């Protein structure tokens, strides 16, 4: 294996500034109380916040060149936005539209749609089930002439989508306007209501062909990998919030006459989690850098980042609930929002075991019974 | 303090070239060459002029070392003198008098003097501040009595860093002083200590009426804890100079085994191998990030976390290697009580690595102590109750 040059895993001053801007917008628009209230309302996506992020902060097209309506930055900066969105469990379709759909449109070179999605004026969703382990079209998705049909359950960030990007079973990718009379988008009662899923039914809607054959499948695969790489940063943000909240509580809660944060049993859980988060930060930054550079190591970096960050975010959220004791179990405290986001995000794009299995193929650590790995047994020397 | 600007890489390269033009490795005595390099300030360039350096940035060390290595410069036994170079030298630079620095730093760097560290005791492990080895002031100097343990390289060392109790009436952190001990002094008895691997990597050191002259004391009487903390800081900061390649370290043995011995593969072990690969790679990237932070002048506290994670990884990796080996894992290569060769870990069996890794979560601060440090110093959690803090040392239960 070659010794690769490790890109910068630090945050640049520009990224620090970007983080502050996004954080301050989220502080104004996405307090946990308002996020919680929104999860119980009819429209669970925060359209106002989305407009502010798109128009005022301009983060919906960071990775897109300015001539295509973007900000001319990269996936690295996009990853910093995701960290902040994760910290706030913000209910906006950033991952599905500004990452997954944007990466797909970028790969397919569909400039007009890319421009409207990058500027945030229109929201797009890739119509695949959110938790599937590989980037694959739903078998019901077909294109007949210029008319598409698809019945796809559990699609990410599709509730407010204007454009549906549908990979078809035949290997094409088509775009359908969500306003087409043949389209029905049904909200799903989701484990994570801060990122509510939707069931999509498309019956004979007017479709525009965006790509076909290997060009389409490779664009889908790359977009999926970039999304996996960047989701890790959102999971990092979730984990950081959970550790900070837990530690904060340990510094104020007294039992047996002392601050419970002085008990080693609790201190050591926090210390272990802190180490795990430090590793999660390194792999998330590495994955974002690989996505930004189009590195040959991107697939490995993405699978690594998902293997690590999915589990770290879930672990952080679970510990956060436990450290808060009874209060952590109530609806009126935000820990449950983070737990639900962490667990759901761990399943989105496939669970950690799937990413590890994928990784095994990429680094030549194949399973015991894999046909390709049946080298003749060597005698021990 | 001179007002001249710090050296840049270019002028340092020129100085190196000029030195190598007049000093040819191999054509002169190795020791004389090393001494001359030290005197030219090209040993540790970040150290002050006159003390082996030129007050340059530490980042420039790598290029100087590379230039000397390419010229075939002799080795200063750096692998052996890890405690001297890594811990004693920074301690002397920070706390030593000018005379002490002049006396010890040059033979330390050239490898003439190997150093060791007399800190831990049978009764003072994690609680190092409870050391009981006494130093009593007499007209002839300080008289040392006590027992130290887990002393690497004591059998090779010319000098030792010693933490001893000078005031048993003071609370424990305030009653210690710090000395440099000549290991050839009468009353110093080094005995090999055999460990779980069968080897004798460490020593016990018995100190009986050892006389240490006044000029060997570092910093003020009673300031021993402050100096020792400074020394240990260097231990925990000691990261390798460069990021190892992917699959460098213990994970490499496991992945090699998995790839080359399909006959050993069992379905249930596959995901465990992958988990350890993921753990190793994320730790490698975390260490790389830590180095990048240090180079950017924003050192992070991740060092203690890296030590903790590395110990766990080394232990789990070698354990899984044994699981994978089955019959072969039941064999051990050598139980002979012998001094290990520095850096021969890779040649030993998985069984040896499994046993040696058990020390990783104990030596240099146990994993539990590392967690305490992270909890209190990084996360700012309130310290646990410490009834011993303000009690005179001699009244503490032992």
XYZ file of C-alpha atoms in Angstrom:
779
model
C 0.000 0.000 0.000
C 1.420 3.382 -0.954
C 2.254 6.086 1.552
C -0.202 8.797 0.657
C 0.180 12.422 1.564
C -2.399 13.235 4.234
C -4.283 16.437 3.379
C -4.870 19.104 5.998
C -7.329 17.815 8.588
C -7.554 21.188 10.328
C -10.163 23.906 9.907
C -9.060 26.865 7.809
C -9.766 30.428 8.972
C -12.408 30.665 6.228
C -14.044 27.515 7.547
C -13.986 28.951 11.067
C -15.747 32.100 9.814
C -18.284 30.041 7.918
C -18.962 28.003 11.047
C -19.610 31.147 13.085
C -22.049 32.511 10.515
C -23.989 29.259 10.297
C -23.973 28.812 14.056
C -25.322 32.268 14.668
C -28.117 31.780 12.121
C -29.004 28.474 13.747
C -28.985 30.070 17.184
C -31.559 32.568 15.911
C -33.748 30.189 13.931
C -33.246 26.683 15.253
C -33.346 26.631 19.027
C -34.115 23.120 20.230
C -37.502 24.303 21.427
C -38.445 25.426 17.944
C -36.989 22.290 16.366
C -39.010 20.181 18.797
C -42.182 22.154 18.099
C -41.672 21.737 14.371
C -41.429 17.932 14.682
C -45.009 17.973 15.962
C -46.349 20.318 13.322
C -47.731 19.474 9.899
C -44.761 20.813 7.961
C -41.660 19.470 9.644
C -39.148 21.204 7.382
C -38.093 24.694 8.436
C -38.651 26.637 5.215
C -37.699 29.955 6.783
C -34.367 28.625 7.976
C -33.767 27.081 4.551
C -34.293 30.447 2.871
C -31.910 32.154 5.276
C -29.250 29.489 4.715
C -29.706 29.712 0.956
C -30.122 33.471 0.479
C -28.395 35.169 3.397
C -25.567 32.764 4.289
C -25.336 31.242 0.828
C -24.341 27.735 1.880
C -26.524 25.620 -0.408
C -24.059 25.613 -3.280
C -20.686 25.849 -1.579
C -19.096 23.085 -3.619
C -20.385 24.459 -6.914
C -18.503 26.852 -9.173
C -19.799 30.391 -9.260
C -20.753 30.177 -12.940
C -23.160 27.374 -11.998
C -24.843 29.342 -9.244
C -22.629 28.149 -6.408
C -20.136 29.777 -4.077
C -16.994 28.327 -5.612
C -15.788 26.697 -2.410
C -15.609 22.910 -1.909
C -17.019 19.881 -0.081
C -14.662 20.724 2.802
C -16.614 23.892 3.591
C -19.882 22.053 2.967
C -18.789 19.563 5.633
C -18.352 22.373 8.159
C -21.941 23.498 7.466
C -23.078 19.913 8.081
C -21.271 19.837 11.426
C -23.267 22.871 12.501
C -26.545 21.530 11.123
C -25.886 18.324 13.058
C -25.202 20.257 16.251
C -28.590 21.882 15.908
C -30.451 18.834 14.454
C -31.696 21.448 12.014
C -34.757 20.380 9.994
C -33.610 21.427 6.516
C -33.079 19.303 3.376
C -29.372 20.124 3.162
C -28.004 16.568 2.991
C -30.506 15.403 0.377
C -30.515 18.528 -1.781
C -27.245 20.414 -1.243
C -25.125 17.285 -1.029
C -26.677 14.159 -2.588
C -28.695 15.819 -5.383
C -26.061 18.461 -6.006
C -23.297 15.863 -6.324
C -25.489 13.849 -8.675
C -26.334 16.839 -10.885
C -22.674 17.794 -10.853
C -21.714 14.306 -12.000
C -24.381 14.306 -14.709
C -23.458 17.855 -15.770
C -27.026 19.125 -15.784
C -26.191 22.811 -15.567
C -29.674 24.358 -15.410
C -30.911 22.143 -12.593
C -27.559 22.388 -10.841
C -27.811 26.165 -10.882
C -31.266 26.273 -9.300
C -30.390 23.633 -6.698
C -27.022 25.209 -5.875
C -28.624 28.580 -5.300
C -31.199 26.942 -3.073
C -34.116 28.337 -5.052
C -35.239 24.792 -5.753
C -34.889 21.679 -3.591
C -34.048 18.335 -5.170
C -34.191 14.802 -3.816
C -32.652 11.572 -5.084
C -35.428 9.000 -5.140
C -33.847 5.954 -3.493
C -34.686 4.428 -0.128
C -32.583 6.214 2.443
C -31.127 3.227 4.296
C -30.023 1.050 1.438
C -26.472 -0.208 1.571
C -25.563 0.500 -2.051
C -26.513 3.272 -4.501
C -29.127 1.381 -6.462
C -32.357 2.263 -8.240
C -35.618 0.982 -6.864
C -36.900 -1.913 -8.988
C -40.229 -0.137 -9.525
C -38.568 2.887 -11.135
C -39.082 2.799 -14.907
C -39.006 5.182 -17.813
C -41.366 4.518 -20.707
C -40.973 7.053 -23.473
C -40.821 10.326 -21.581
C -43.034 9.163 -18.793
C -41.658 7.871 -15.474
C -43.136 5.709 -12.749
C -41.700 4.721 -9.385
C -42.985 3.645 -5.970
C -40.100 4.253 -3.604
C -40.552 4.160 0.172
C -38.530 6.118 2.727
C -36.833 8.797 0.626
C -34.530 11.322 2.293
C -35.277 15.064 2.261
C -38.095 14.724 -0.300
C -40.892 16.413 1.669
C -40.278 19.859 0.233
C -38.591 18.736 -2.980
C -39.356 20.596 -6.205
C -37.415 18.165 -8.355
C -37.212 14.400 -8.016
C -34.091 12.757 -9.406
C -35.060 9.154 -10.087
C -32.556 6.419 -10.887
C -34.446 3.810 -12.897
C -34.114 0.044 -12.828
C -32.797 0.213 -16.394
C -29.885 2.391 -15.248
C -31.139 5.795 -16.393
C -31.514 8.866 -14.238
C -34.529 11.048 -14.898
C -35.883 14.255 -13.412
C -39.536 14.706 -12.569
C -41.167 17.900 -11.336
C -42.726 17.335 -7.928
C -45.638 19.463 -9.073
C -46.503 16.959 -11.832
C -50.013 15.571 -11.299
C -48.558 12.046 -11.431
C -46.420 12.648 -8.315
C -47.538 11.936 -4.755
C -45.226 12.642 -1.819
C -46.490 11.151 1.442
C -44.844 12.045 4.751
C -43.680 9.035 6.773
C -43.977 8.886 10.550
C -40.199 8.680 10.968
C -37.887 7.667 13.791
C -36.186 11.027 13.234
C -38.828 13.698 12.758
C -36.153 16.381 12.386
C -35.448 14.759 9.023
C -38.768 13.248 8.108
C -38.798 10.725 5.277
C -41.368 10.539 2.494
C -42.865 7.732 0.446
C -42.773 8.640 -3.226
C -45.308 7.504 -5.799
C -44.728 8.580 -9.345
C -47.306 7.316 -11.830
C -46.698 8.265 -15.427
C -45.207 11.666 -14.707
C -43.523 13.641 -17.407
C -39.793 12.923 -17.172
C -36.623 14.457 -18.458
C -33.756 12.081 -19.142
C -30.581 13.298 -17.398
C -28.199 10.450 -18.016
C -27.949 6.806 -18.904
C -25.615 3.845 -18.892
C -22.256 3.919 -17.148
C -22.238 7.712 -17.011
C -25.443 7.612 -14.975
C -24.413 4.755 -12.717
C -20.999 6.231 -12.017
C -22.514 9.648 -11.251
C -24.957 8.004 -8.839
C -22.222 5.980 -7.214
C -19.936 8.988 -6.794
C -22.754 11.152 -5.427
C -23.655 8.434 -2.958
C -20.020 8.142 -1.835
C -19.661 11.922 -1.435
C -22.870 11.985 0.600
C -21.584 9.182 2.827
C -18.303 11.072 3.255
C -20.095 14.287 4.245
C -22.791 12.717 6.414
C -19.900 11.867 8.735
C -19.456 15.583 9.473
C -23.117 15.938 10.417
C -22.695 12.932 12.723
C -19.614 14.573 14.197
C -21.687 17.681 14.982
C -24.357 15.556 16.643
C -21.737 13.766 18.733
C -20.053 17.023 19.784
C -23.327 18.511 20.959
C -24.137 15.377 22.941
C -20.765 15.312 24.720
C -20.931 19.031 25.517
C -24.470 18.765 26.838
C -23.621 15.716 28.935
C -20.460 17.259 30.384
C -22.315 20.516 31.060
C -24.950 18.673 33.036
C -22.336 16.762 35.063
C -20.927 20.119 36.159
C -24.207 21.343 37.618
C -26.085 18.297 38.871
C -25.483 17.347 42.519
C -26.285 14.019 44.175
C -24.899 12.570 47.429
C -23.743 16.077 48.250
C -21.394 16.491 45.325
C -21.291 17.320 41.650
C -21.886 14.052 39.825
C -19.128 14.998 37.386
C -16.603 14.154 40.110
C -17.506 10.446 39.898
C -14.980 8.456 37.907
C -17.598 6.127 36.469
C -19.097 9.123 34.662
C -15.782 10.888 34.007
C -14.361 7.847 32.257
C -17.385 7.446 29.993
C -16.961 11.076 28.945
C -13.201 10.698 28.471
C -13.630 7.636 26.247
C -16.280 9.432 24.243
C -14.008 12.458 23.868
C -11.281 10.225 22.415
C -13.764 8.622 20.039
C -14.939 12.040 18.895
C -11.347 13.165 18.314
C -10.955 10.176 15.993
C -14.323 10.854 14.369
C -13.218 14.428 13.677
C -10.025 13.221 11.990
C -11.814 10.706 9.742
C -14.646 13.125 8.920
C -12.156 15.823 7.945
C -10.209 13.291 5.906
C -13.345 12.162 4.082
C -14.366 15.763 3.342
C -10.866 16.560 2.074
C -10.907 13.470 -0.167
C -14.315 14.505 -1.542
C -13.066 18.036 -2.158
C -9.945 16.847 -3.961
C -11.637 14.044 -5.869
C -9.004 11.826 -4.234
C -8.475 8.252 -5.347
C -8.868 7.373 -1.673
C -12.418 8.775 -1.474
C -14.241 5.453 -1.393
C -12.056 4.160 1.421
C -12.291 7.489 3.254
C -16.095 7.517 2.981
C -16.505 3.924 4.153
C -14.071 4.591 6.996
C -15.853 7.794 8.014
C -19.246 6.106 8.029
C -17.910 3.113 9.974
C -16.546 5.446 12.647
C -18.940 8.386 12.775
C -22.193 6.406 12.655
C -21.203 4.525 15.768
C -19.652 7.483 17.566
C -22.738 9.669 17.073
C -25.063 6.941 18.331
C -22.810 6.215 21.257
C -22.603 9.936 22.130
C -26.368 10.362 21.979
C -26.962 7.279 24.099
C -24.427 8.401 26.695
C -25.962 11.884 26.662
C -29.376 10.462 27.544
C -27.877 8.309 30.289
C -25.771 11.103 31.807
C -28.887 13.236 32.105
C -30.757 10.511 33.981
C -34.485 11.117 34.216
C -34.368 14.458 32.477
C -32.637 12.805 29.529
C -35.652 10.539 29.076
C -38.234 13.307 28.853
C -39.796 14.815 25.749
C -39.086 18.275 27.159
C -35.313 17.884 26.940
C -33.587 17.816 23.509
C -31.428 14.708 24.074
C -34.071 12.552 22.359
C -33.887 14.655 19.198
C -30.165 13.881 18.980
C -30.655 10.218 19.801
C -33.216 9.873 17.011
C -31.076 11.819 14.549
C -27.959 9.830 15.467
C -29.626 6.451 15.149
C -31.381 7.383 11.905
C -28.264 8.917 10.402
C -26.389 5.720 11.239
C -28.869 3.811 9.056
C -28.997 6.359 6.239
C -26.807 5.179 3.314
C -26.365 1.858 5.084
C -25.351 0.925 8.607
C -21.756 0.741 9.804
C -21.434 -3.007 9.208
C -22.265 -2.481 5.538
C -19.638 0.229 5.242
C -17.086 -2.034 6.889
C -17.928 -4.846 4.494
C -17.508 -2.426 1.594
C -14.235 -1.279 3.070
C -13.076 -4.896 3.290
C -13.459 -5.195 -0.472
C -11.579 -1.949 -1.051
C -8.585 -2.838 1.121
C -8.380 -6.525 0.228
C -9.616 -7.885 3.541
C -12.206 -10.223 2.098
C -14.514 -12.527 4.042
C -13.632 -16.080 5.002
C -15.745 -17.672 2.293
C -15.343 -15.089 -0.480
C -14.765 -16.933 -3.763
C -12.230 -14.354 -4.945
C -10.078 -14.788 -1.877
C -9.436 -18.528 -2.109
C -5.655 -18.437 -2.335
C -4.207 -21.887 -1.796
C -3.428 -22.367 1.865
C 0.254 -22.018 2.611
C 1.996 -24.329 4.992
C 3.219 -22.463 8.052
C 6.970 -22.188 7.871
C 19.455 37.474 24.061
C 20.642 38.330 20.598
C 18.376 40.439 18.456
C 19.125 38.576 15.226
C 16.114 37.012 13.521
C 15.622 33.241 13.875
C 17.319 31.099 11.256
C 15.351 30.054 8.206
C 15.627 26.727 6.388
C 17.973 28.145 3.767
C 20.599 29.493 6.121
C 20.390 26.328 8.217
C 20.995 24.234 5.098
C 24.009 26.403 4.303
C 25.400 25.939 7.831
C 24.857 22.191 7.550
C 26.634 22.049 4.185
C 29.515 24.124 5.547
C 29.860 21.797 8.525
C 29.786 18.680 6.382
C 32.386 20.183 4.053
C 34.901 20.316 6.893
C 33.769 17.244 8.853
C 33.562 14.022 6.891
C 31.713 11.173 8.582
C 33.819 8.021 8.594
C 37.093 9.835 8.102
C 37.099 11.058 11.696
C 36.262 9.466 15.021
C 32.471 9.030 15.380
C 32.373 10.577 18.829
C 34.495 13.547 17.751
C 32.153 14.058 14.820
C 29.089 14.031 17.085
C 30.723 16.427 19.542
C 31.615 18.796 16.724
C 28.044 18.637 15.389
C 26.743 19.466 18.853
C 29.196 22.355 19.212
C 28.164 23.688 15.794
C 24.573 23.926 17.018
C 23.386 21.328 14.523
C 22.400 18.633 17.048
C 18.993 19.870 18.197
C 18.561 23.101 16.272
C 15.761 24.406 18.491
C 18.024 24.336 21.559
C 19.904 27.514 22.441
C 23.279 28.349 20.901
C 26.057 26.738 22.902
C 23.764 23.922 23.983
C 23.614 21.921 20.772
C 21.287 24.248 18.912
C 20.896 27.585 17.202
C 17.563 28.693 18.594
C 15.884 27.728 15.318
C 12.365 26.432 14.821
C 11.850 22.760 15.756
C 10.221 22.245 12.368
C 13.656 22.629 10.751
C 15.130 19.646 12.637
C 13.902 17.131 10.089
C 15.812 18.681 7.176
C 19.005 18.864 9.223
C 18.712 15.240 10.354
C 18.053 14.207 6.778
C 21.120 16.054 5.497
C 23.309 14.424 8.142
C 21.815 10.985 7.504
C 22.400 11.362 3.747
C 26.029 12.269 4.449
C 26.432 9.041 6.436
C 26.637 10.742 9.813
C 27.197 8.388 12.784
C 24.268 7.518 15.030
C 24.083 9.051 18.496
C 22.383 5.933 19.917
C 19.085 7.806 19.785
C 17.039 4.613 19.952
C 18.751 3.749 23.239
C 18.698 7.195 24.724
C 14.994 7.849 24.391
C 14.715 8.934 28.006
C 17.828 11.093 27.761
C 16.844 12.827 24.552
C 13.086 12.817 25.060
C 12.804 13.611 28.754
C 16.093 14.469 30.453
C 17.237 17.035 27.883
C 14.001 19.073 27.903
C 13.964 18.921 31.703
C 17.573 20.123 31.956
C 16.901 22.890 29.465
C 13.901 24.092 31.390
C 14.988 23.651 35.002
C 18.786 23.228 34.978
C 21.374 25.883 35.761
C 23.721 26.948 33.020
C 26.496 24.883 34.615
C 24.281 21.810 34.741
C 23.290 22.255 31.104
C 26.920 22.692 30.030
C 27.954 19.615 31.941
C 25.282 17.115 30.894
C 23.676 18.043 27.590
C 26.588 17.356 25.251
C 27.488 13.808 26.376
C 23.751 13.108 26.584
C 23.196 14.049 22.966
C 26.289 12.266 21.640
C 25.147 9.053 23.295
C 28.161 8.851 25.603
C 25.742 9.008 28.520
C 22.521 7.045 28.498
C 19.909 8.365 30.933
C 17.130 6.721 32.898
C 14.362 7.906 35.153
C 13.954 6.997 38.837
C 10.349 7.982 39.474
C 7.985 5.040 40.130
C 8.199 3.054 43.352
C 6.461 -0.076 44.585
C 4.171 2.200 46.627
C 3.983 5.091 44.172
C 2.634 4.166 40.743
C -0.322 6.189 39.527
C 0.032 8.231 42.703
C 3.584 9.276 41.863
C 3.454 12.207 44.307
C 3.515 9.757 47.205
C 7.142 8.673 46.580
C 8.887 7.511 49.742
C 12.531 7.451 48.643
C 14.194 9.909 50.990
C 16.838 12.522 50.338
C 18.430 13.858 53.501
C 20.738 16.845 53.408
C 24.186 16.384 54.997
C 27.350 18.392 54.857
C 28.695 16.127 52.131
C 25.533 16.401 50.027
C 22.194 14.598 49.829
C 21.950 11.014 51.085
C 19.402 8.942 49.189
C 17.647 5.805 50.464
C 14.784 3.952 48.825
C 13.587 1.641 46.089
C 12.595 2.540 42.550
C 10.938 0.295 40.005
C 10.041 -0.040 36.284
C 13.270 1.692 35.351
C 13.989 1.195 31.652
C 17.667 1.264 30.700
C 18.938 1.561 34.299
C 21.489 -1.138 33.433
C 22.828 0.989 30.560
C 22.492 4.410 32.129
C 25.196 6.743 33.369
C 22.736 9.199 34.885
C 19.243 9.126 36.294
C 16.531 11.660 36.956
C 15.445 11.126 40.548
C 12.338 12.252 42.372
C 12.804 11.956 46.146
C 11.192 13.155 49.361
C 13.081 15.910 51.110
C 10.370 17.019 53.555
C 8.106 14.302 54.993
C 6.299 16.906 57.126
C 4.958 18.787 54.119
C 1.870 17.713 52.142
C 3.008 15.200 49.565
C 3.177 17.454 46.495
C 5.217 20.056 48.347
C 7.853 17.870 50.006
C 9.793 16.521 47.024
C 12.970 17.582 45.259
C 14.529 16.584 41.967
C 18.082 15.326 41.491
C 20.428 13.958 38.889
C 22.074 10.766 40.153
C 25.340 9.315 38.870
C 24.387 5.680 38.349
C 27.960 4.591 39.115
C 27.764 6.014 42.673
C 28.286 3.550 45.531
C 24.961 2.267 46.881
C 23.162 2.126 43.502
C 22.060 -1.463 42.896
C 20.321 -2.270 39.614
C 18.442 -5.588 39.467
C 16.652 -6.831 36.367
C 12.883 -7.087 36.701
C 11.287 -9.945 34.790
C 7.959 -9.239 33.171
C 5.037 -11.272 31.797
C 6.783 -11.774 28.447
C 9.710 -13.510 30.166
C 12.030 -10.639 29.267
C 13.852 -8.263 31.557
C 13.105 -4.986 29.876
C 12.902 -3.028 33.132
C 14.777 -2.881 36.422
C 14.378 -2.360 40.098
C 16.860 0.122 41.462
C 17.809 -0.013 45.123
C 19.373 3.133 46.530
C 21.285 2.678 49.802
C 23.037 5.714 51.300
C 23.745 7.062 47.825
C 25.511 10.416 48.055
C 24.319 13.034 45.579
C 26.213 16.338 45.533
C 24.348 19.583 46.028
C 25.193 20.716 42.471
C 23.117 17.790 41.143
C 19.838 19.200 42.463
C 17.485 20.639 39.825
C 15.445 23.695 40.737
C 14.648 24.609 44.352
C 14.325 22.230 47.270
C 10.618 21.369 47.497
C 9.980 21.978 43.783
C 10.425 18.338 42.766
C 6.811 17.832 41.768
C 6.847 20.804 39.428
C 9.979 19.527 37.688
C 8.681 15.930 37.512
C 5.425 17.128 35.969
C 7.469 18.945 33.340
C 9.423 15.765 32.605
C 6.254 13.676 32.269
C 4.688 16.222 29.967
C 7.449 15.370 27.509
C 6.694 11.675 27.884
C 3.078 12.168 26.923
C 3.916 14.589 24.139
C 6.421 12.170 22.614
C 4.867 11.323 19.279
C 6.831 9.904 16.392
C 8.342 12.406 13.991
C 6.186 11.353 11.064
C 2.812 9.767 10.478
C 3.287 6.042 9.852
C 1.903 4.647 6.607
C -1.544 3.066 6.524
C -1.387 -0.349 8.234
C 1.869 0.637 9.951
C 2.045 -0.666 13.521
C 0.326 -3.673 15.094
C -2.570 -3.761 12.613
C -0.105 -4.692 9.846
C 0.669 -8.097 11.381
C -3.018 -8.898 11.642
C -3.917 -7.833 8.106
C -0.901 -9.665 6.660
C -2.026 -12.790 8.432
C -5.603 -12.432 7.195
C -4.458 -11.910 3.602
C -1.764 -14.551 3.402
C -3.435 -17.309 5.401
C -6.956 -17.859 4.057
C -6.885 -21.255 5.767
C -7.082 -19.459 9.106
C -10.036 -17.221 8.230
C -13.273 -17.801 10.116
C -16.492 -15.952 9.213
C -17.074 -14.516 12.672
C -13.624 -12.954 12.782
C -13.948 -10.984 9.540
C -15.865 -8.040 10.958
C -13.547 -7.963 13.986
C -10.545 -7.601 11.675
C -12.302 -4.799 9.813
C -13.222 -3.057 13.070
C -9.590 -3.064 14.138
C -8.493 -1.777 10.744
C -10.979 1.071 11.126
C -9.752 1.774 14.656
C -6.109 1.764 13.522
C -6.741 4.042 10.562
C -8.820 6.530 12.534
C -6.150 6.632 15.228
C -3.504 7.205 12.558
C -5.500 10.102 11.133
C -6.086 11.515 14.608
C -2.327 11.438 15.260
C -1.717 13.073 11.877
C -4.189 15.800 12.772
C -2.475 16.293 16.117
C 0.869 16.752 14.345
C -0.692 19.228 11.946
C -2.039 21.176 14.927
C 1.378 21.204 16.587
C 3.083 22.396 13.402
C 0.463 25.109 13.032
C 1.287 26.241 16.557
C -2.088 25.192 17.998
C -1.244 22.070 20.018
C -4.372 20.158 20.954
C -4.953 17.974 23.994
C -5.465 14.869 21.842
C -2.087 13.423 22.895
C -3.437 11.765 26.020
C -6.301 10.408 23.949
C -3.921 8.946 21.404
C -2.034 7.056 24.106
C -5.256 5.616 25.471
C -6.527 4.551 22.058
C -3.168 3.139 20.996
C -2.979 0.873 24.056
C -6.447 -0.483 23.415
C -5.722 -1.058 19.740
C -2.424 -2.859 20.383
C -4.083 -5.128 22.921
C -7.122 -6.010 20.842
C -5.112 -6.484 17.659
C -2.635 -8.961 19.118
C -5.436 -10.768 20.923
C -7.345 -11.265 17.674
C -4.150 -12.393 15.976
C -3.878 -15.202 18.519
C -7.562 -16.111 18.014
C -6.909 -16.313 14.301
C -3.762 -18.426 14.681
C -5.455 -21.182 16.679
C -2.957 -24.051 17.092
C -0.036 -21.817 16.219
C -1.198 -19.291 18.795
C -0.598 -21.886 21.500
C 3.148 -21.767 20.874
C 5.485 -19.139 22.323
C 8.896 -18.320 20.932
C 11.144 -17.776 23.937
C 10.645 -17.500 27.680
C 14.327 -16.840 28.379
C 14.970 -14.000 30.792
C 16.852 -11.713 28.463
C 17.305 -8.027 27.774
C 15.231 -7.100 24.725
C 16.840 -5.585 21.669
C 15.436 -2.108 21.102
C 12.743 -2.242 18.479
C 12.593 -6.022 17.936
C 8.832 -6.237 18.573
C 8.054 -7.081 14.964
C 10.256 -10.181 14.997
C 8.466 -11.693 17.964
C 5.366 -13.855 17.850
C 1.776 -12.723 18.262
C 1.871 -14.268 21.737
C 4.735 -12.005 22.706
C 2.982 -8.937 21.301
C -0.204 -9.897 23.124
C 1.638 -10.068 26.427
C 3.807 -6.990 25.838
C 0.748 -4.921 24.872
C -0.683 -5.508 28.342
C 1.931 -3.011 29.507
C 0.723 -0.330 27.093
C -2.254 0.569 29.274
C -0.071 0.690 32.402
C 3.285 2.268 31.472
C 3.618 6.043 31.167
C 0.305 6.658 32.947
C -2.397 3.974 33.182
C -5.378 4.244 30.886
C -7.481 5.052 33.935
C -5.176 7.936 34.853
C -5.284 9.146 31.243
C -9.091 9.162 31.476
C -8.890 11.144 34.715
C -6.608 13.652 33.001
C -8.936 14.027 30.011
C -11.976 14.341 32.272
C -10.460 16.943 34.582
C -8.094 18.913 32.350
C -9.757 18.702 28.947
C -13.435 18.415 29.792
C -13.132 20.458 32.974
C -15.081 18.002 35.122
C -14.737 18.497 38.883
C -11.909 16.460 40.446
C -12.788 13.539 42.651
C -12.343 13.899 46.428
C -8.636 14.043 47.362
C -8.286 13.766 51.142
C -4.493 13.334 50.797
C -3.858 16.692 49.173
C -3.291 18.834 52.252
C -2.211 16.200 54.763
C 1.463 16.005 55.779
C 2.981 13.137 53.778
C 4.199 11.267 56.855
C 0.639 11.020 58.198
C -0.803 9.417 55.060
C -1.778 5.744 55.325
C 0.617 3.561 53.319
